[in-house]
Every structure is written in structure tokens, then in C-alpha cells.
PDB file of C-alpha atoms in Angstrom:
ATOM      1  CA  MET A   1      16.075 103.751  97.627  1.00 68.00           C
ATOM      2  CA  ALA A   2      13.558 102.406  95.287  1.00 73.00           C
ATOM      3  CA  LYS A   3      13.524 103.807  91.924  1.00 87.00           C
ATOM      4  CA  PRO A   4      10.446 106.481  90.909  1.00 93.00           C
ATOM      5  CA  ILE A   5       7.620 104.735  89.168  1.00 95.00           C
ATOM      6  CA  SER A   6       4.937 106.258  86.991  1.00 97.00           C
ATOM      7  CA  LEU A   7       1.905 107.243  88.927  1.00 97.00           C
ATOM      8  CA  GLU A   8      -0.244 105.247  86.547  1.00 97.00           C
ATOM      9  CA  LYS A   9       1.560 102.185  87.464  1.00 97.00           C
ATOM     10  CA  ILE A  10       1.459 103.258  91.337  1.00 98.00           C
ATOM     11  CA  LEU A  11      -2.301 103.643  91.332  1.00 98.00           C
ATOM     12  CA  PHE A  12      -2.683 100.035  89.276  1.00 98.00           C
ATOM     13  CA  SER A  13      -0.231  98.430  91.649  1.00 97.00           C
ATOM     14  CA  GLN A  14      -2.480  99.688  94.732  1.00 97.00           C
ATOM     15  CA  GLY A  15      -5.720  98.338  93.276  1.00 97.00           C
ATOM     16  CA  PHE A  16      -7.386 101.353  91.727  1.00 97.00           C
ATOM     17  CA  GLY A  17      -8.258  99.661  88.609  1.00 96.00           C
ATOM     18  CA  THR A  18      -6.962  99.018  85.120  1.00 96.00           C
ATOM     19  CA  ARG A  19      -3.974 101.139  83.672  1.00 96.00           C
ATOM     20  CA  ARG A  20      -6.210 102.897  81.397  1.00 97.00           C
ATOM     21  CA  TYR A  21      -8.601 103.762  84.301  1.00 97.00           C
ATOM     22  CA  CYS A  22      -5.954 104.965  86.566  1.00 97.00           C
ATOM     23  CA  SER A  23      -5.004 107.428  83.907  1.00 97.00           C
ATOM     24  CA  ASP A  24      -8.321 108.568  83.613  1.00 97.00           C
ATOM     25  CA  LEU A  25      -8.386 109.290  87.177  1.00 97.00           C
ATOM     26  CA  VAL A  26      -5.425 111.274  87.040  1.00 97.00           C
ATOM     27  CA  TYR A  27      -6.805 113.336  83.787  1.00 97.00           C
ATOM     28  CA  ALA A  28     -10.414 113.748  85.770  1.00 97.00           C
ATOM     29  CA  GLU A  29      -8.148 115.638  88.541  1.00 97.00           C
ATOM     30  CA  MET A  30      -9.143 113.119  91.229  1.00 97.00           C
ATOM     31  CA  VAL A  31      -5.631 112.136  92.332  1.00 97.00           C
ATOM     32  CA  LYS A  32      -3.402 113.974  94.577  1.00 97.00           C
ATOM     33  CA  VAL A  33       0.323 113.174  95.534  1.00 97.00           C
ATOM     34  CA  ASN A  34       1.463 113.970  98.903  1.00 96.00           C
ATOM     35  CA  ASP A  35      -1.336 116.742  98.714  1.00 96.00           C
ATOM     36  CA  VAL A  36      -0.604 118.246  95.381  1.00 97.00           C
ATOM     37  CA  LEU A  37      -3.079 117.621  92.525  1.00 98.00           C
ATOM     38  CA  ALA A  38      -1.658 115.355  89.872  1.00 96.00           C
ATOM     39  CA  GLU A  39      -1.870 116.227  86.335  1.00 95.00           C
ATOM     40  CA  ASP A  40       0.420 113.518  84.529  1.00 97.00           C
ATOM     41  CA  PRO A  41      -0.464 109.659  84.723  1.00 97.00           C
ATOM     42  CA  GLU A  42       3.291 109.174  83.583  1.00 97.00           C
ATOM     43  CA  GLU A  43       5.117 111.180  86.133  1.00 97.00           C
ATOM     44  CA  ARG A  44       7.384 109.225  87.848  1.00 97.00           C
ATOM     45  CA  ILE A  45       7.122 109.242  91.815  1.00 95.00           C
ATOM     46  CA  THR A  46       9.116 108.404  94.444  1.00 95.00           C
ATOM     47  CA  THR A  47       7.088 105.925  96.578  1.00 95.00           C
ATOM     48  CA  GLU A  48       8.708 106.383  99.974  1.00 94.00           C
ATOM     49  CA  GLY A  49       6.557 107.722 102.293  1.00 94.00           C
ATOM     50  CA  LEU A  50       3.989 108.480  99.703  1.00 96.00           C
ATOM     51  CA  ILE A  51       0.354 109.481 100.525  1.00 97.00           C
ATOM     52  CA  LEU A  52      -2.047 109.308  97.693  1.00 98.00           C
ATOM     53  CA  ASN A  53      -5.464 110.876  97.744  1.00 97.00           C
ATOM     54  CA  VAL A  54      -7.931 109.319  95.378  1.00 97.00           C
ATOM     55  CA  GLN A  55     -11.313 110.390  94.919  1.00 96.00           C
ATOM     56  CA  GLY A  56     -11.099 112.277  98.147  1.00 95.00           C
ATOM     57  CA  GLN A  57      -9.719 109.111 100.241  1.00 95.00           C
ATOM     58  CA  ASP A  58      -6.187 109.355 101.645  1.00 97.00           C
ATOM     59  CA  TRP A  59      -4.260 106.145 100.801  1.00 97.00           C
ATOM     60  CA  GLU A  60      -0.997 105.039 102.142  1.00 97.00           C
ATOM     61  CA  TYR A  61       1.506 103.522  99.411  1.00 97.00           C
ATOM     62  CA  HIS A  62       2.423  99.823 100.336  1.00 97.00           C
ATOM     63  CA  GLU A  63       4.412  97.870  97.876  1.00 96.00           C
ATOM     64  CA  LYS A  64       2.830  94.534  99.666  1.00 97.00           C
ATOM     65  CA  ALA A  65      -0.233  95.071 101.997  1.00 97.00           C
ATOM     66  CA  TYR A  66      -0.156  93.714 105.382  1.00 98.00           C
ATOM     67  CA  ILE A  67      -3.148  94.368 107.429  1.00 98.00           C
ATOM     68  CA  ALA A  68      -4.807  93.453 110.929  1.00 98.00           C
ATOM     69  CA  PHE A  69      -8.619  93.239 110.700  1.00 98.00           C
ATOM     70  CA  HIS A  70     -11.109  92.694 113.494  1.00 98.00           C
ATOM     71  CA  LYS A  71     -13.185  90.279 112.395  1.00 98.00           C
ATOM     72  CA  PRO A  72     -16.911  90.485 113.456  1.00 98.00           C
ATOM     73  CA  PRO A  73     -19.335  87.317 113.739  1.00 97.00           C
ATOM     74  CA  ASN A  74     -21.330  86.055 110.989  1.00 96.00           C
ATOM     75  CA  TYR A  75     -18.845  86.603 108.449  1.00 96.00           C
ATOM     76  CA  GLU A  76     -16.777  84.083 106.215  1.00 94.00           C
ATOM     77  CA  CYS A  77     -13.275  84.225 105.129  1.00 93.00           C
ATOM     78  CA  SER A  78     -13.826  83.357 101.687  1.00 89.00           C
ATOM     79  CA  HIS A  79     -14.300  85.256  98.192  1.00 88.00           C
ATOM     80  CA  LYS A  80     -17.046  82.486  97.387  1.00 85.00           C
ATOM     81  CA  THR A  81     -19.345  82.626 100.482  1.00 80.00           C
ATOM     82  CA  THR A  82     -22.332  79.938 101.367  1.00 82.00           C
ATOM     83  CA  HIS A  83     -24.508  81.318 104.107  1.00 88.00           C
ATOM     84  CA  HIS A  84     -22.880  84.595 105.257  1.00 93.00           C
ATOM     85  CA  PRO A  85     -21.314  87.619 104.002  1.00 94.00           C
ATOM     86  CA  SER A  86     -17.723  87.850 103.121  1.00 96.00           C
ATOM     87  CA  VAL A  87     -15.278  89.835 105.217  1.00 96.00           C
ATOM     88  CA  TYR A  88     -13.714  91.195 102.028  1.00 96.00           C
ATOM     89  CA  SER A  89     -16.808  93.083 101.846  1.00 96.00           C
ATOM     90  CA  LEU A  90     -15.979  95.013 104.597  1.00 97.00           C
ATOM     91  CA  LEU A  91     -12.667  96.079 103.166  1.00 97.00           C
ATOM     92  CA  PRO A  92     -11.758  99.177 100.575  1.00 96.00           C
ATOM     93  CA  ALA A  93     -12.448  98.027  97.074  1.00 95.00           C
ATOM     94  CA  PRO A  94      -8.715  98.351  96.242  1.00 96.00           C
ATOM     95  CA  PHE A  95      -7.722  95.457  98.611  1.00 96.00           C
ATOM     96  CA  VAL A  96      -9.993  93.328  96.830  1.00 94.00           C
ATOM     97  CA  GLU A  97      -8.897  94.568  93.404  1.00 95.00           C
ATOM     98  CA  ARG A  98      -5.195  93.735  94.184  1.00 94.00           C
ATOM     99  CA  GLY A  99      -5.902  90.162  95.499  1.00 94.00           C
ATOM    100  CA  LEU A 100      -5.314  90.224  98.992  1.00 96.00           C
ATOM    101  CA  GLN A 101      -6.239  87.008 100.951  1.00 96.00           C
ATOM    102  CA  CYS A 102      -6.977  85.874 104.609  1.00 96.00           C
ATOM    103  CA  VAL A 103      -3.885  84.617 106.399  1.00 95.00           C
ATOM    104  CA  GLY A 104      -5.587  81.351 107.333  1.00 91.00           C
ATOM    105  CA  ARG A 105      -9.161  81.554 108.202  1.00 91.00           C
ATOM    106  CA  LEU A 106     -11.484  82.069 111.058  1.00 94.00           C
ATOM    107  CA  ASP A 107     -15.021  80.263 111.512  1.00 93.00           C
ATOM    108  CA  PHE A 108     -17.821  82.554 110.376  1.00 94.00           C
ATOM    109  CA  ASP A 109     -19.190  82.543 113.965  1.00 95.00           C
ATOM    110  CA  THR A 110     -15.279  83.132 115.566  1.00 97.00           C
ATOM    111  CA  THR A 111     -14.178  86.754 116.133  1.00 98.00           C
ATOM    112  CA  GLY A 112     -10.888  88.749 116.472  1.00 98.00           C
ATOM    113  CA  LEU A 113      -7.605  89.124 114.926  1.00 98.00           C
ATOM    114  CA  LEU A 114      -7.250  88.196 111.387  1.00 98.00           C
ATOM    115  CA  LEU A 115      -4.258  88.983 109.149  1.00 98.00           C
ATOM    116  CA  ILE A 116      -4.984  89.808 105.581  1.00 98.00           C
ATOM    117  CA  SER A 117      -2.205  90.423 102.723  1.00 98.00           C
ATOM    118  CA  ASP A 118      -0.949  90.018  99.336  1.00 96.00           C
ATOM    119  CA  ASP A 119       2.089  88.657  99.991  1.00 97.00           C
ATOM    120  CA  GLY A 120       2.338  84.928  99.351  1.00 95.00           C
ATOM    121  CA  GLN A 121       5.607  84.401 101.376  1.00 96.00           C
ATOM    122  CA  PHE A 122       4.237  86.211 104.416  1.00 96.00           C
ATOM    123  CA  ILE A 123       0.920  84.245 104.302  1.00 96.00           C
ATOM    124  CA  HIS A 124       2.810  80.912 104.183  1.00 95.00           C
ATOM    125  CA  LYS A 125       5.304  81.845 106.946  1.00 94.00           C
ATOM    126  CA  MET A 126       2.363  82.793 109.103  1.00 95.00           C
ATOM    127  CA  THR A 127       0.359  79.550 108.377  1.00 93.00           C
ATOM    128  CA  THR A 128       2.990  76.888 108.670  1.00 92.00           C
ATOM    129  CA  PRO A 129       3.428  75.091 111.861  1.00 89.00           C
ATOM    130  CA  LYS A 130       7.071  74.778 111.074  1.00 91.00           C
ATOM    131  CA  LYS A 131       7.506  78.390 112.195  1.00 90.00           C
ATOM    132  CA  ASN A 132       5.865  77.647 115.807  1.00 91.00           C
ATOM    133  CA  ILE A 133       4.052  80.974 115.648  1.00 95.00           C
ATOM    134  CA  GLY A 134       1.437  80.877 118.309  1.00 95.00           C
ATOM    135  CA  LYS A 135      -2.227  82.005 117.882  1.00 96.00           C
ATOM    136  CA  VAL A 136      -3.879  82.743 121.408  1.00 97.00           C
ATOM    137  CA  TYR A 137      -7.669  82.031 121.594  1.00 97.00           C
ATOM    138  CA  GLU A 138     -10.040  83.412 124.144  1.00 98.00           C
ATOM    139  CA  ILE A 139     -12.517  80.459 124.661  1.00 98.00           C
ATOM    140  CA  THR A 140     -15.696  80.975 126.520  1.00 97.00           C
ATOM    141  CA  THR A 141     -17.417  77.597 127.591  1.00 97.00           C
ATOM    142  CA  PRO A 142     -20.816  76.977 129.093  1.00 95.00           C
ATOM    143  CA  ASP A 143     -19.429  74.546 131.441  1.00 95.00           C
ATOM    144  CA  PRO A 144     -16.532  75.541 134.002  1.00 96.00           C
ATOM    145  CA  ILE A 145     -13.163  74.712 132.845  1.00 96.00           C
ATOM    146  CA  THR A 146     -11.281  72.345 135.056  1.00 95.00           C
ATOM    147  CA  SER A 147      -7.310  72.063 135.596  1.00 95.00           C
ATOM    148  CA  GLU A 148      -7.566  68.386 134.391  1.00 95.00           C
ATOM    149  CA  GLN A 149      -8.896  69.591 131.044  1.00 96.00           C
ATOM    150  CA  MET A 150      -6.076  72.072 130.824  1.00 96.00           C
ATOM    151  CA  GLU A 151      -3.506  69.621 131.490  1.00 96.00           C
ATOM    152  CA  HIS A 152      -5.138  67.356 128.731  1.00 95.00           C
ATOM    153  CA  LEU A 153      -5.017  70.131 126.233  1.00 96.00           C
ATOM    154  CA  LEU A 154      -1.366  70.688 127.140  1.00 96.00           C
ATOM    155  CA  ASN A 155      -0.498  67.034 127.007  1.00 94.00           C
ATOM    156  CA  GLY A 156      -2.207  66.532 123.500  1.00 93.00           C
ATOM    157  CA  VAL A 157      -5.691  65.455 122.375  1.00 92.00           C
ATOM    158  CA  VAL A 158      -6.291  63.278 119.350  1.00 91.00           C
ATOM    159  CA  LEU A 159      -8.861  64.309 116.966  1.00 87.00           C
ATOM    160  CA  ASP A 160     -10.985  61.768 115.080  1.00 81.00           C
ATOM    161  CA  ASP A 161      -9.383  62.515 111.567  1.00 74.00           C
ATOM    162  CA  ASP A 162      -5.974  62.234 112.731  1.00 77.00           C
ATOM    163  CA  PRO A 163      -3.994  59.885 115.033  1.00 83.00           C
ATOM    164  CA  LYS A 164      -1.180  62.529 115.626  1.00 86.00           C
ATOM    165  CA  PRO A 165      -2.308  64.649 118.647  1.00 91.00           C
ATOM    166  CA  CYS A 166      -2.273  68.297 118.729  1.00 91.00           C
ATOM    167  CA  TYR A 167      -1.426  70.326 121.570  1.00 92.00           C
ATOM    168  CA  ALA A 168      -2.070  73.612 123.326  1.00 95.00           C
ATOM    169  CA  THR A 169       1.151  75.235 123.717  1.00 95.00           C
ATOM    170  CA  ALA A 170      -0.072  77.359 126.641  1.00 96.00           C
ATOM    171  CA  CYS A 171      -3.312  77.751 128.538  1.00 96.00           C
ATOM    172  CA  LYS A 172      -4.255  80.353 130.870  1.00 96.00           C
ATOM    173  CA  GLN A 173      -7.581  80.302 132.873  1.00 96.00           C
ATOM    174  CA  ILE A 174      -8.958  83.852 132.864  1.00 96.00           C
ATOM    175  CA  SER A 175     -12.104  83.049 134.743  1.00 96.00           C
ATOM    176  CA  GLU A 176     -14.265  79.871 135.637  1.00 96.00           C
ATOM    177  CA  HIS A 177     -15.633  79.895 131.885  1.00 97.00           C
ATOM    178  CA  VAL A 178     -13.034  81.688 129.987  1.00 97.00           C
ATOM    179  CA  LEU A 179      -9.599  80.040 128.826  1.00 97.00           C
ATOM    180  CA  ALA A 180      -6.675  81.676 126.875  1.00 97.00           C
ATOM    181  CA  MET A 181      -5.383  78.802 124.733  1.00 97.00           C
ATOM    182  CA  THR A 182      -2.187  78.982 122.516  1.00 96.00           C
ATOM    183  CA  ILE A 183      -1.805  76.676 119.419  1.00 95.00           C
ATOM    184  CA  VAL A 184       0.693  76.707 116.493  1.00 93.00           C
ATOM    185  CA  GLU A 185      -1.305  74.517 114.235  1.00 89.00           C
ATOM    186  CA  GLY A 186      -4.367  75.467 112.205  1.00 83.00           C
ATOM    187  CA  ARG A 187      -6.383  72.287 111.622  1.00 83.00           C
ATOM    188  CA  TYR A 188     -10.224  72.548 110.534  1.00 84.00           C
ATOM    189  CA  HIS A 189     -12.321  73.696 113.687  1.00 89.00           C
ATOM    190  CA  GLN A 190      -9.266  72.851 115.862  1.00 91.00           C
ATOM    191  CA  VAL A 191     -10.108  74.799 118.883  1.00 94.00           C
ATOM    192  CA  LYS A 192     -13.760  73.514 119.091  1.00 94.00           C
ATOM    193  CA  ARG A 193     -12.751  69.930 118.449  1.00 93.00           C
ATOM    194  CA  MET A 194      -9.993  70.088 120.982  1.00 94.00           C
ATOM    195  CA  MET A 195     -12.464  71.120 123.908  1.00 95.00           C
ATOM    196  CA  ALA A 196     -14.901  68.719 122.761  1.00 93.00           C
ATOM    197  CA  ALA A 197     -12.203  66.038 123.098  1.00 92.00           C
ATOM    198  CA  VAL A 198     -11.352  67.090 126.692  1.00 94.00           C
ATOM    199  CA  GLY A 199     -15.294  67.053 127.645  1.00 93.00           C
ATOM    200  CA  ASN A 200     -16.204  70.731 127.474  1.00 95.00           C
ATOM    201  CA  HIS A 201     -17.752  72.960 124.631  1.00 94.00           C
ATOM    202  CA  VAL A 202     -16.972  76.273 122.965  1.00 97.00           C
ATOM    203  CA  ALA A 203     -19.806  78.733 123.045  1.00 96.00           C
ATOM    204  CA  LYS A 204     -17.732  81.596 122.114  1.00 97.00           C
ATOM    205  CA  LEU A 205     -14.092  81.949 120.168  1.00 97.00           C
ATOM    206  CA  HIS A 206     -12.171  85.061 119.814  1.00 98.00           C
ATOM    207  CA  ARG A 207      -8.416  85.502 118.500  1.00 98.00           C
ATOM    208  CA  VAL A 208      -6.768  88.142 120.540  1.00 97.00           C
ATOM    209  CA  GLU A 209      -3.111  87.504 119.530  1.00 97.00           C
ATOM    210  CA  ILE A 210      -0.761  85.926 116.823  1.00 96.00           C
ATOM    211  CA  GLY A 211       3.147  85.841 117.418  1.00 95.00           C
ATOM    212  CA  ALA A 212       3.769  88.561 120.059  1.00 96.00           C
ATOM    213  CA  TYR A 213       1.198  90.756 118.261  1.00 97.00           C
ATOM    214  CA  VAL A 214      -1.886  91.780 120.303  1.00 97.00           C
ATOM    215  CA  MET A 215      -4.825  93.043 118.710  1.00 96.00           C
ATOM    216  CA  PRO A 216      -5.088  96.665 119.510  1.00 96.00           C
ATOM    217  CA  ALA A 217      -7.927  97.475 122.092  1.00 95.00           C
ATOM    218  CA  ASP A 218      -9.037 100.389 119.981  1.00 96.00           C
ATOM    219  CA  LEU A 219      -9.484  98.331 116.689  1.00 97.00           C
ATOM    220  CA  ALA A 220     -13.264  97.856 116.567  1.00 97.00           C
ATOM    221  CA  GLU A 221     -15.158  95.015 114.940  1.00 97.00           C
ATOM    222  CA  GLY A 222     -15.067  95.201 111.152  1.00 97.00           C
ATOM    223  CA  GLN A 223     -12.146  97.782 111.288  1.00 97.00           C
ATOM    224  CA  TRP A 224      -8.790  97.309 109.718  1.00 98.00           C
ATOM    225  CA  ARG A 225      -5.190  98.985 110.080  1.00 97.00           C
ATOM    226  CA  TRP A 226      -1.883  98.797 108.309  1.00 98.00           C
ATOM    227  CA  LEU A 227       0.932  96.606 109.528  1.00 98.00           C
ATOM    228  CA  TYR A 228       4.362  98.159 109.938  1.00 97.00           C
ATOM    229  CA  PRO A 229       7.957  96.706 110.082  1.00 96.00           C
ATOM    230  CA  ASP A 230       7.539  96.623 114.090  1.00 97.00           C
ATOM    231  CA  ASP A 231       4.394  94.875 113.867  1.00 97.00           C
ATOM    232  CA  LEU A 232       5.632  92.391 111.399  1.00 97.00           C
ATOM    233  CA  LYS A 233       8.398  91.519 113.619  1.00 96.00           C
ATOM    234  CA  ARG A 234       6.315  90.846 116.537  1.00 96.00           C
ATOM    235  CA  LEU A 235       4.068  88.444 114.500  1.00 95.00           C
ATOM    236  CA  SER A 236       6.945  86.589 113.585  1.00 92.00           C
ATOM    237  CA  GLN A 237       7.915  85.614 116.819  1.00 90.00           C
ATOM    238  CA  SER A 238       7.785  81.955 117.559  1.00 83.00           C
ATOM    239  CA  VAL A 239       6.360  80.261 120.913  1.00 74.00           C
ATOM    240  CA  SER A 240       9.877  79.476 121.900  1.00 62.00           C
ATOM    241  CA  SER A 241      11.558  82.935 121.251  1.00 47.00           C
TER     242      SER A 241
END
């Protein structure tokens, strides 16, 4: 069991501001610990199962944050955006304060499942092709999808900036104009460029699954939720497992 930590340190670790500000929140009677009003910022608290309430908002304690986010269109996966607002503007301020980062990026017009975390090892694991973790995209095309195009995607296409082919590890036709395609790499605009290479075009792109974790049907655009150990286990499942 983890050692108890001072309440001030806990609040700081969760992104509620500087150590001094976190102390002031306690003194201002704005913090509850497991539904009990906190009085001393130096009180040592057991973090297991800890629920904070800060300025009226409940907050689960997580040593490392892992969240699933349903990215809407016309948002950029960057803190320094160019033409569109940042996905971070849709998250609670403590997430930004504690330095959460997108696990890979989705284009501004791509929607769907986006992972966000402050665990560097997790981010690397989920983004390196060596782990063979599949990402499933639903691709809507203006032209009908042909069996020849799917075969070409599975056999590998060469993109203009790299002689090494990139492959779809799976293709499933959902309808005449919708294809579910799985890839394990994350090259720049990869899905769009792969579809262009086989003579079609991406009109709409939506990520629905990473590893064996499917984005929950009730997770609305712009909403997020915590990921728990079972979720992380599903996320880590490789294409071959």
C-alpha cells in the first residue's frame, strides 16, 4: 500500500495549482477529502480510492492520468495551435496544469478516440509501431470502395516520402462507401495518403478502436473519461494477440 501523502502535495500532483495555492484552497475550506471538509494542508492522506472535492467539483485521485477522449472535428491536438482551437481547451484545467499530452495526434478534421496521458512510458508504448498495437479507423469515401483497393491496402502501398511500404493489417467493408481499416503505424496523414495511393479519397475519418479498446458508445464528442487497469490492458493488446 502506498504511503500517505500530505494533502497539499496531493492537490499539487493533481494539477490544482502551486503548492502555496493548494494550501490556500484548504484554508479557504474549498477542499473535501472523501466527503469530509479538509482543514490542514499538511494532513497525510492515503491515496487509495481517494475522492477529492475541490471548489465543488469531485475529482478522483490518479497518480498517473490515463483518459479516453472523443475528439470532435475542427480541433487541433496541440498546445500551440495554428488555425483551430486546441483539444486541451475542452479538458479540465488540472489536466493541462499537470502536463497531459495527446498520445499521437489526430488531424484537425479527424474525429474519434484520442488517448491523453502524463505517463511518458505509456505514450511511447502506445505510439511505437514495434508494439504492433492496431488503430482502427472508419473511413468514409466519396467513391465506392472496391475489393481491389482493399487488397492493395493489405498488400502495402508506397507513399511518396518513403520507399518502405505501409500496410493495413485489416480491412473490413462496412458499406459501399465506408471501410474499417486497421494500421499499426502513425505516419503523417497516413490513412488519407494510403487511400489516395489506391485511387480513392477520404471524405470523413473517425477512429473507433485502439488495441482491443473500443471507444464507448456513450462517450459524446468533446467528452472524456478515466481509463482503468482493465481498459489499459485492452489498449495494450497487439494485432497478433
